[in-house]
CSV table of C-alpha atoms in Angstrom, one decimal:
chain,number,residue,atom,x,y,z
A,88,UNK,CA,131.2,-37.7,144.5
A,89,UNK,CA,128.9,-34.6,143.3
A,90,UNK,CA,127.5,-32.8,146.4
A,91,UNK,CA,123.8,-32.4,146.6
A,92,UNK,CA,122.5,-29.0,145.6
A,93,UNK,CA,121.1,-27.7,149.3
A,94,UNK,CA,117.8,-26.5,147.1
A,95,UNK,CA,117.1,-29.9,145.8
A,96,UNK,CA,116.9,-33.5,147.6
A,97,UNK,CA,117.3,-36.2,145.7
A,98,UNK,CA,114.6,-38.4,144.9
A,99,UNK,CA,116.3,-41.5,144.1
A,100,UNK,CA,119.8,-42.4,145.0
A,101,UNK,CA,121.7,-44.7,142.7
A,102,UNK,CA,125.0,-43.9,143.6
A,103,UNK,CA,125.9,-46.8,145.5
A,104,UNK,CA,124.1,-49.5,148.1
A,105,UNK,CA,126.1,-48.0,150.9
A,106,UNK,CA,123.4,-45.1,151.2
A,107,UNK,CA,121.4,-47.4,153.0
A,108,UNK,CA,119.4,-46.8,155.6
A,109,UNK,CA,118.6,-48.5,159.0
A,110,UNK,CA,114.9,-49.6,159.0
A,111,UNK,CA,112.7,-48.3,161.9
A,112,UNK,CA,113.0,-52.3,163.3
A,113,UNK,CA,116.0,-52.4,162.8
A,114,UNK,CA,116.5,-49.1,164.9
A,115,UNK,CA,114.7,-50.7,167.6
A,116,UNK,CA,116.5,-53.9,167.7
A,117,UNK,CA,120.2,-51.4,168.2
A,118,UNK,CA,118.5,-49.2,170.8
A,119,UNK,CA,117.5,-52.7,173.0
A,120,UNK,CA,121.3,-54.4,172.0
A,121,UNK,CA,122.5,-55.7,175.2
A,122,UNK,CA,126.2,-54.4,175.3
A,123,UNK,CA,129.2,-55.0,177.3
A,124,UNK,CA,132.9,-54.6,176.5
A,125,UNK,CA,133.9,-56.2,173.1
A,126,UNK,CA,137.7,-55.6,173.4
A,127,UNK,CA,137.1,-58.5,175.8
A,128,UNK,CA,134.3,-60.4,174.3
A,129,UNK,CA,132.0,-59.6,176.9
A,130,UNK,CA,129.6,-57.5,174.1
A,131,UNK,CA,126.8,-60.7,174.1
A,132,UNK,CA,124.8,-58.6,171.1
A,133,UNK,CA,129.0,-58.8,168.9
A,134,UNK,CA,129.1,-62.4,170.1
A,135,UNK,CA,126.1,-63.2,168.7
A,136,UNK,CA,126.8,-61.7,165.4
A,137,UNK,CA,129.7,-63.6,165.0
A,138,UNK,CA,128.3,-66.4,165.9
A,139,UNK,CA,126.1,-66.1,162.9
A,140,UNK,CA,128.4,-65.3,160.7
A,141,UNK,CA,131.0,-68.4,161.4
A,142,UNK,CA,127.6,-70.5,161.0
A,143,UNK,CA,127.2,-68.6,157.5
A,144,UNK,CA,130.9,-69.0,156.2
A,145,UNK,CA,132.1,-72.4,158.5
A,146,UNK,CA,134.6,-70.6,159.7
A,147,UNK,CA,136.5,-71.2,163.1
A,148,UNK,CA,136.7,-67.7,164.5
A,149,UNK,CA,135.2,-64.4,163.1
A,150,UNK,CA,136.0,-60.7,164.2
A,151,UNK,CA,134.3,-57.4,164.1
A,152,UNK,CA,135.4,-54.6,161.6
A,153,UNK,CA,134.5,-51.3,161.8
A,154,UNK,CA,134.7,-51.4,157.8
A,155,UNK,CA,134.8,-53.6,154.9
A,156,UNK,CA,137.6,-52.0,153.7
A,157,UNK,CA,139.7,-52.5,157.0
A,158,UNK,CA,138.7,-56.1,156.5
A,159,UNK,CA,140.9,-56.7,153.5
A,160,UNK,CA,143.7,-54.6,155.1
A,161,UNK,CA,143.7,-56.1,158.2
A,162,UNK,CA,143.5,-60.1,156.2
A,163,UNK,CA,146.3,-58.6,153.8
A,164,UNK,CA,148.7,-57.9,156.9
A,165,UNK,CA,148.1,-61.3,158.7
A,166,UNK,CA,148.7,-62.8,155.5
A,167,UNK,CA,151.6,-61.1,154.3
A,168,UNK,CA,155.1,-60.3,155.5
A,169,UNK,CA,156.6,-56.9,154.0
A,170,UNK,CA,157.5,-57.5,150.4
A,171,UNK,CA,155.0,-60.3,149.6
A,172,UNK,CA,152.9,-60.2,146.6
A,173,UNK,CA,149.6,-60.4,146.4
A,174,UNK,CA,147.8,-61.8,143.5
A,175,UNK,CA,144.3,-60.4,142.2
A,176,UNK,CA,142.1,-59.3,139.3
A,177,UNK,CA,143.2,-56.0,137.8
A,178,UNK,CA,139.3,-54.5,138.5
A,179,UNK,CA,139.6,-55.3,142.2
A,180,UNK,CA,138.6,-53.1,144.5
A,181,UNK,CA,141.2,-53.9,147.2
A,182,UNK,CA,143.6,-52.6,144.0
A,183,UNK,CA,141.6,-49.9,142.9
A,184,UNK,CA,140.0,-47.9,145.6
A,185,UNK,CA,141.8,-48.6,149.0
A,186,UNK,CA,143.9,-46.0,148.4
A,187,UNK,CA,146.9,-48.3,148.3
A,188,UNK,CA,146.5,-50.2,151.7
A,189,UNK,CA,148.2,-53.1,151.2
A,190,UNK,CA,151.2,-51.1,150.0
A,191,UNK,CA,151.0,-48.3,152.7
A,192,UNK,CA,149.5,-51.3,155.7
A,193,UNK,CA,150.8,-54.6,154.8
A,194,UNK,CA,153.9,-53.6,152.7
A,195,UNK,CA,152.8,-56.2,149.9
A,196,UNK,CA,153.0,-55.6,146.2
A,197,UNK,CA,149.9,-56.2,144.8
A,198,UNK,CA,149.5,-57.8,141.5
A,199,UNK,CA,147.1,-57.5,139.1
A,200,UNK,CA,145.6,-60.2,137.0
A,201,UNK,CA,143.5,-59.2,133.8
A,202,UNK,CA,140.4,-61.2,134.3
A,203,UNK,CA,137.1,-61.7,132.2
A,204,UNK,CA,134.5,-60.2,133.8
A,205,UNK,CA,136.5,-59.7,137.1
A,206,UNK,CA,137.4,-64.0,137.2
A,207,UNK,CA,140.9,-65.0,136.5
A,208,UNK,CA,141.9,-68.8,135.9
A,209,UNK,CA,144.0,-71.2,137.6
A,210,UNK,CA,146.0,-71.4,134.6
A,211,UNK,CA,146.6,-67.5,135.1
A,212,UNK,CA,147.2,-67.6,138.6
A,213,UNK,CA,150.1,-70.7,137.9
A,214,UNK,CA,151.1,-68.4,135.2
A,215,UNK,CA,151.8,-65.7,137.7
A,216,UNK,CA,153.4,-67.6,140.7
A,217,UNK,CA,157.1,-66.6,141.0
A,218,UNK,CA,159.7,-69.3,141.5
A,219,UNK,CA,161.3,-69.1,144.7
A,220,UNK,CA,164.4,-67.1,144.8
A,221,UNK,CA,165.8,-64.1,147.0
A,222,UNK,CA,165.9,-61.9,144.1
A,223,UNK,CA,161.9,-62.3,143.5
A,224,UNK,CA,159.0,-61.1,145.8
A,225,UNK,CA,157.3,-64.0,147.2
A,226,UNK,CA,154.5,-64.8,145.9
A,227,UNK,CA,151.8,-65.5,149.4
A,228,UNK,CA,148.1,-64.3,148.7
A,229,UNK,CA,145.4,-65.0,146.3
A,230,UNK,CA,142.3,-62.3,146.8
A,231,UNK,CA,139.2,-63.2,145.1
A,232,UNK,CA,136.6,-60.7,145.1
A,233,UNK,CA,132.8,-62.1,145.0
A,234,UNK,CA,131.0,-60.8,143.1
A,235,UNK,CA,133.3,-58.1,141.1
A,236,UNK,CA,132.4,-54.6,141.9
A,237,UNK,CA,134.2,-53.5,138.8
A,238,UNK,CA,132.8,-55.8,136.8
A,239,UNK,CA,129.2,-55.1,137.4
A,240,UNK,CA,128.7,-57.1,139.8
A,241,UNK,CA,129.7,-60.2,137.9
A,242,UNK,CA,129.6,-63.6,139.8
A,243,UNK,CA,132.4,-66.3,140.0
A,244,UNK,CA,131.1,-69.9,139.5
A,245,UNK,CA,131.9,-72.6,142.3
A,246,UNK,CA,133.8,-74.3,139.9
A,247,UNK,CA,135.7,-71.3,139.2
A,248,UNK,CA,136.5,-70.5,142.8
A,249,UNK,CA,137.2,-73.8,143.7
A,250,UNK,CA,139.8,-74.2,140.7
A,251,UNK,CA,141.3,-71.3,141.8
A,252,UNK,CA,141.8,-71.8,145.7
A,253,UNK,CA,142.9,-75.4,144.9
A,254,UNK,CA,145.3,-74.4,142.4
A,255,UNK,CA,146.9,-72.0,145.1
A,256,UNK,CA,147.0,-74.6,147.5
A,257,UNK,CA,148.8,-77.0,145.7
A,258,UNK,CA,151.8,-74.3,145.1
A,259,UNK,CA,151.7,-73.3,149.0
A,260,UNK,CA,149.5,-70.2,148.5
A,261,UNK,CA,147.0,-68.5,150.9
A,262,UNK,CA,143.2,-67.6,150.2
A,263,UNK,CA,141.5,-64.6,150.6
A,264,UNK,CA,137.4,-64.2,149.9
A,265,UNK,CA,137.0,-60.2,149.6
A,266,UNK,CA,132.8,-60.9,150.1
A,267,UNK,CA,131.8,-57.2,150.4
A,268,UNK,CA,128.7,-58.3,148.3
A,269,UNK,CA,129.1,-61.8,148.8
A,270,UNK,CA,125.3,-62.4,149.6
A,271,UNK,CA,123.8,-60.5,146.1
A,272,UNK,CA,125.6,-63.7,144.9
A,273,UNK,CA,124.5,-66.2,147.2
A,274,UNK,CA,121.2,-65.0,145.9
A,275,UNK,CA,122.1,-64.4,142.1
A,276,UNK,CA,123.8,-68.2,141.8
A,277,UNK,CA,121.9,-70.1,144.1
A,278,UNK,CA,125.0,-70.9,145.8
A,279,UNK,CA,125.8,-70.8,149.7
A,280,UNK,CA,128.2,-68.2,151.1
A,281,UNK,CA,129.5,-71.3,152.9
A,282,UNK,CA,130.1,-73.3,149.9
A,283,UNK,CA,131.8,-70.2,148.5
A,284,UNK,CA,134.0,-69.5,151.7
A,285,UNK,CA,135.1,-73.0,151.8
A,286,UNK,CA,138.4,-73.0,150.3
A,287,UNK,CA,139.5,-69.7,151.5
A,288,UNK,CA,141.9,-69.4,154.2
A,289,UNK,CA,140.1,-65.7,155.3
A,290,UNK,CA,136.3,-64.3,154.0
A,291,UNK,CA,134.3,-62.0,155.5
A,292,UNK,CA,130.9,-60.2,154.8
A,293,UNK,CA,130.0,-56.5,154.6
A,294,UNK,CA,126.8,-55.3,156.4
A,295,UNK,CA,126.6,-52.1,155.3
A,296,UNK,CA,125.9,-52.2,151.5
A,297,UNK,CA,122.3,-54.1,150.0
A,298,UNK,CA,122.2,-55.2,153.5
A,299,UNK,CA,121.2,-52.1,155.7
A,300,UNK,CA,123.0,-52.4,158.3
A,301,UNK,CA,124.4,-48.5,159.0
A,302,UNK,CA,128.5,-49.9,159.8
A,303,UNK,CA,131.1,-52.8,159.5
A,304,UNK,CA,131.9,-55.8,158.4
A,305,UNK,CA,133.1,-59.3,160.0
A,306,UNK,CA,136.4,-61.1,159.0
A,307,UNK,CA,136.2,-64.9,159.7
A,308,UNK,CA,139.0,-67.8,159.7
A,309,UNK,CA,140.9,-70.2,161.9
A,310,UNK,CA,141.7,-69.5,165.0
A,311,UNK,CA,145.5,-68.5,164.3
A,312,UNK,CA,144.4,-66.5,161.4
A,313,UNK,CA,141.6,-64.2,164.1
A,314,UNK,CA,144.4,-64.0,166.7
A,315,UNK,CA,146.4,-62.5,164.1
A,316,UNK,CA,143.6,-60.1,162.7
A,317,UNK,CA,142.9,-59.1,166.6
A,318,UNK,CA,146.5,-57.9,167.2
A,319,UNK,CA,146.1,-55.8,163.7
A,320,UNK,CA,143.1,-54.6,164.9
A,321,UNK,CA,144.1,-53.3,168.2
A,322,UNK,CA,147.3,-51.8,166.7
A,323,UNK,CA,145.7,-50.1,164.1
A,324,UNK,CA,143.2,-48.4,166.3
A,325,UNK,CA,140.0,-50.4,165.7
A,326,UNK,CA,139.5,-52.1,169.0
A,327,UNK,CA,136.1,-51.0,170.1
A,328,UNK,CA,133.9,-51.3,173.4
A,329,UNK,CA,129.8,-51.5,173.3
A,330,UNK,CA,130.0,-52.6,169.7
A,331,UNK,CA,126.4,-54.2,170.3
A,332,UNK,CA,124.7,-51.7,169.3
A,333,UNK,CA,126.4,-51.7,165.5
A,334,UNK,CA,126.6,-55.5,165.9
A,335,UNK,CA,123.0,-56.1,166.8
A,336,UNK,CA,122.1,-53.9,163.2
A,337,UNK,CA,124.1,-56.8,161.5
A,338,UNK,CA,122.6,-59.2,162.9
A,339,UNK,CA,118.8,-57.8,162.0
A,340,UNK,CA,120.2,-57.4,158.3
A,341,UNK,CA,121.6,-61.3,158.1
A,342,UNK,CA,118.4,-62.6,159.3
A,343,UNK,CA,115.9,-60.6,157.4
A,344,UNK,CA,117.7,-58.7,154.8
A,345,UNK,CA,119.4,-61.3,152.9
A,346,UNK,CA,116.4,-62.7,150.6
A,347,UNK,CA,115.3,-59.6,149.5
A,348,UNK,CA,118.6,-58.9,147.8
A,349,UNK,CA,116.6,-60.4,144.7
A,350,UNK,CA,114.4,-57.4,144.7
A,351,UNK,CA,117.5,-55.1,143.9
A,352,UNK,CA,118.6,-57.4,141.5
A,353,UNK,CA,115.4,-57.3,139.9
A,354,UNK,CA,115.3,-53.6,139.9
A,355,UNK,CA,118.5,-53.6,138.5
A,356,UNK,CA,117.5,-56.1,135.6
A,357,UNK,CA,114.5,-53.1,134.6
A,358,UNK,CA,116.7,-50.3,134.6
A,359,UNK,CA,118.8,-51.8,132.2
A,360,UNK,CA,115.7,-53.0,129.7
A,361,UNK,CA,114.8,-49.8,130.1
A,362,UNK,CA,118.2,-48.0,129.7
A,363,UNK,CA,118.5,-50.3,126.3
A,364,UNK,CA,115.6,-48.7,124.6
A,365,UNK,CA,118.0,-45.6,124.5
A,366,UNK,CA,120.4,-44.8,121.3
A,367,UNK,CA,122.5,-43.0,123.3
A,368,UNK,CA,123.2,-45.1,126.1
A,369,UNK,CA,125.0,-48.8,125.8
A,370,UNK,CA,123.6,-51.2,128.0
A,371,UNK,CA,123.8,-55.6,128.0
A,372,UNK,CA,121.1,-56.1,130.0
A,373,UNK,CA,122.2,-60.0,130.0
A,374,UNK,CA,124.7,-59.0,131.7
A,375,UNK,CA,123.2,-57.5,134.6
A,376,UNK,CA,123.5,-60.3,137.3
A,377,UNK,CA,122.9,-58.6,140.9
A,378,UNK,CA,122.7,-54.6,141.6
A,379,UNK,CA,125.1,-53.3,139.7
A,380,UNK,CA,124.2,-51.6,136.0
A,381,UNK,CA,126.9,-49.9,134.0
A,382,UNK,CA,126.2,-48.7,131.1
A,383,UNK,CA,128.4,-46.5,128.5
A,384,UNK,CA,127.4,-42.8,127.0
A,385,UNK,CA,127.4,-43.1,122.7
A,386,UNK,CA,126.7,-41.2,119.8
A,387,UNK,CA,127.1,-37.8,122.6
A,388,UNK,CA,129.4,-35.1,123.9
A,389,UNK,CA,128.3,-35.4,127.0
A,390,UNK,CA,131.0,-36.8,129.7
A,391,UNK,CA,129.5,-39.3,132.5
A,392,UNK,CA,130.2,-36.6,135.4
A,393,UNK,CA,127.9,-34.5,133.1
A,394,UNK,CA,125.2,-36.8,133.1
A,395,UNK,CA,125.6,-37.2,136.7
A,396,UNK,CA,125.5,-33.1,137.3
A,397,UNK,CA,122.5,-32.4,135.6
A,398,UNK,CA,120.4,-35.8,136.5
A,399,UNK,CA,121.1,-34.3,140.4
A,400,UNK,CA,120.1,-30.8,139.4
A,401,UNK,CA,117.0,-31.4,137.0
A,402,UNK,CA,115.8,-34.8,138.0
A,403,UNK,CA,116.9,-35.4,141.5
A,404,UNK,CA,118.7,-38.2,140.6
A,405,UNK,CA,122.0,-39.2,141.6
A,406,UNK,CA,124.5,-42.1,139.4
A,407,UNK,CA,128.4,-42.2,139.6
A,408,UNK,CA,130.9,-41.7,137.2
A,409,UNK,CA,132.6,-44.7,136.2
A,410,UNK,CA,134.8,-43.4,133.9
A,411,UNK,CA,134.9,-40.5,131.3
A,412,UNK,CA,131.5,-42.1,129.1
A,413,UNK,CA,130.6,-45.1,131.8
A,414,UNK,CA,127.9,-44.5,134.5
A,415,UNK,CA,127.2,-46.7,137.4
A,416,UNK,CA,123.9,-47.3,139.5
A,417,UNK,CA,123.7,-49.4,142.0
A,418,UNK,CA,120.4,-50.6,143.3
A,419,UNK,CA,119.3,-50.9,147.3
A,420,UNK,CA,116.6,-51.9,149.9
A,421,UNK,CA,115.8,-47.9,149.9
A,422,UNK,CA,115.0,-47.8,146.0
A,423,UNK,CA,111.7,-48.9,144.7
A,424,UNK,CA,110.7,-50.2,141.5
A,425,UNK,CA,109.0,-47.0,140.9
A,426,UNK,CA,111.6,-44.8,141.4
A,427,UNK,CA,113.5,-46.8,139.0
A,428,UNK,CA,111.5,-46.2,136.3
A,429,UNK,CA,111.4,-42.6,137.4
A,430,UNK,CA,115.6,-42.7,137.1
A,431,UNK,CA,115.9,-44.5,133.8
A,432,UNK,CA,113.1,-41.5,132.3
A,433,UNK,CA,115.2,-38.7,133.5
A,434,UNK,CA,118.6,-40.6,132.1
A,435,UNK,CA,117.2,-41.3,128.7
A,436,UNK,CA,115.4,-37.7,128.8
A,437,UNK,CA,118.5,-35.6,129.5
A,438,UNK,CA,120.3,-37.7,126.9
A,439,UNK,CA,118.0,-36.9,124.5
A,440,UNK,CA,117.7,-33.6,125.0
């Protein structure tokens, strides 16, 4: 990450829809929380949430993560036995930027299927299965991550999902539903997150990206499955007390913040038109299907972190590096249309410079 120069804030922040900010209601709606002790389930305002979010997924029994990222480890480890392999695309970000968890947490070898887009096939994943033997790693998990984050934010079909889970459950396989944005595409596809959970043994849903919500993440799935997750969660530290307070921010963002996902998707959509116009810059806007644009640097020198240096210190704008000539911005709830425009001007101004 580029730090921000102290002599200049930035005016728009595209570096990823975890910047978020809590609104002022939603502010108001953690400072009244009623709280109690959630290690016990006596927090009513985490109850609640989970509640919700076993309606949103029909899902037996949900828990509270401090993180979206624990979420997968903790599934991974109730999953898994030491040695285990878990099967995923190769542009996951449980593979690529968990700093190997489920090697270091669950003791699982992760393998990596190369996807289109971020979507493998059943025909890949029954490619992939390893005969039983005692000289092979079994093969236990199947993680599907919807949409892909390193894919742009490409969406699996239902069809595609439900091929997939099916296939795995015909060969004794478990499912796994990594839905840190699983709700840009609920609202991209049309699609409900419960149709999409359906044939996963574990899901859950991160709060804290296009969301708003300021921390966590919920894990939901049968009741042996959150008895597992619990025990993980209390031995790795994550057990919590007046969770309320976080909780009742996720609640706030499921009930209000969910529809207006399409307005970062939208936003998205006119930063790429207006990216295309550039001759320097490589951009699909077709391809654009929630809040993730990635676009490649051509006919320059200049390196992606360059881009990203100077956009903070002459425009005020902030991107990520994606790779040595790819860029990604991520639209939010705390970026206007406006400021959009303002982004893509400075992008295709430095470039042609």
């Amino acid at each position: 990450m580029i730090p921000i120069p102290t002599d200049l804030p930035l005016k728009v922040d595209l570096y990823s829809d975890t910047l978020t900010r809590p609104s002022d209601e939603m502010r108001e709606v953690m400072a009244a929380a009623a709280v109690g002790d959630e290690q016990k389930g006596e927090d009513p305002s985490t109850n609640e949430l989970l509640d919700l979010v076993k309606a949103l997924l029909g899902k037996e029994e949900a828990v509270f993560l401090p993180s979206g990222t624990m979420c997968n480890e903790i599934a991974f480890a109730a999953h898994c036995r030491p040695g285990d392999e878990i099967l995923l695309d190769e542009k996951s970000h449980a593979l690529q930027y968990e700093g190997g968890g489920p090697a270091a947490l669950a003791g699982a070898l992760v393998r990596p299927l190369p996807g289109e887009r971020g979507v493998f096939t059943a025909r890949q994943l029954e490619g992939a299965i390893k005969p039983v033997s005692r000289y092979t790693p079994r093969t236990r998990l199947v993680s599907v991550e919807q949409p892909s984050v390193g894919a742009a934010g490409h969406c699996w079909t239902l069809p595609e999902i439900r091929d997939v889970t099916e296939a795995a459950h015909r060969h004794g396989l478990r499912t796994h539903l990594d839905g840190a944005r699983l709700f840009n595409a609920v609202v991209a596809t049309g699609t409900s997150a419960r149709e999409f959970a359906d044939g996963f043994d574990s899901a859950w849903i991160d709060l804290s990206k296009g969301l708003g919500a300021p921390f966590g993440g919920v894990l939901a799935g049968d009741r042996e499955f959150i008895t597992e997750a619990w025990r993980l969660k209390q031995r790795w530290g994550g057990a919590m007390r007046q969770s309320g307070i976080m909780a009742a921010a996720g609640t706030f963002a499921l009930r209000h913040n969910i529809d207006r996902l399409a307005e970062d998707h939208e936003n998205a959509r006119v930063l790429a038109d207006r990216l295309a116009a550039s001759t320097r810059i490589s951009v699909d806007p077709i391809e654009v299907e929630t809040n993730i644009v990635l676009f490649d640097l051509v006919h320059t020198e200049m390196s992606a972190m360059e881009l990203n240096e100077r956009l903070i210190k002459e425009a005020g704008v902030r991107v990520s590096a994606f790779g040595p000539s790819t860029v990604r911005a991520v639209t939010h709830l705390d970026v206007s249309t406006p400021d959009i425009l303002y982004a893509a001007d400075a992008i295709a101004g430095i470039l042609a410079a």
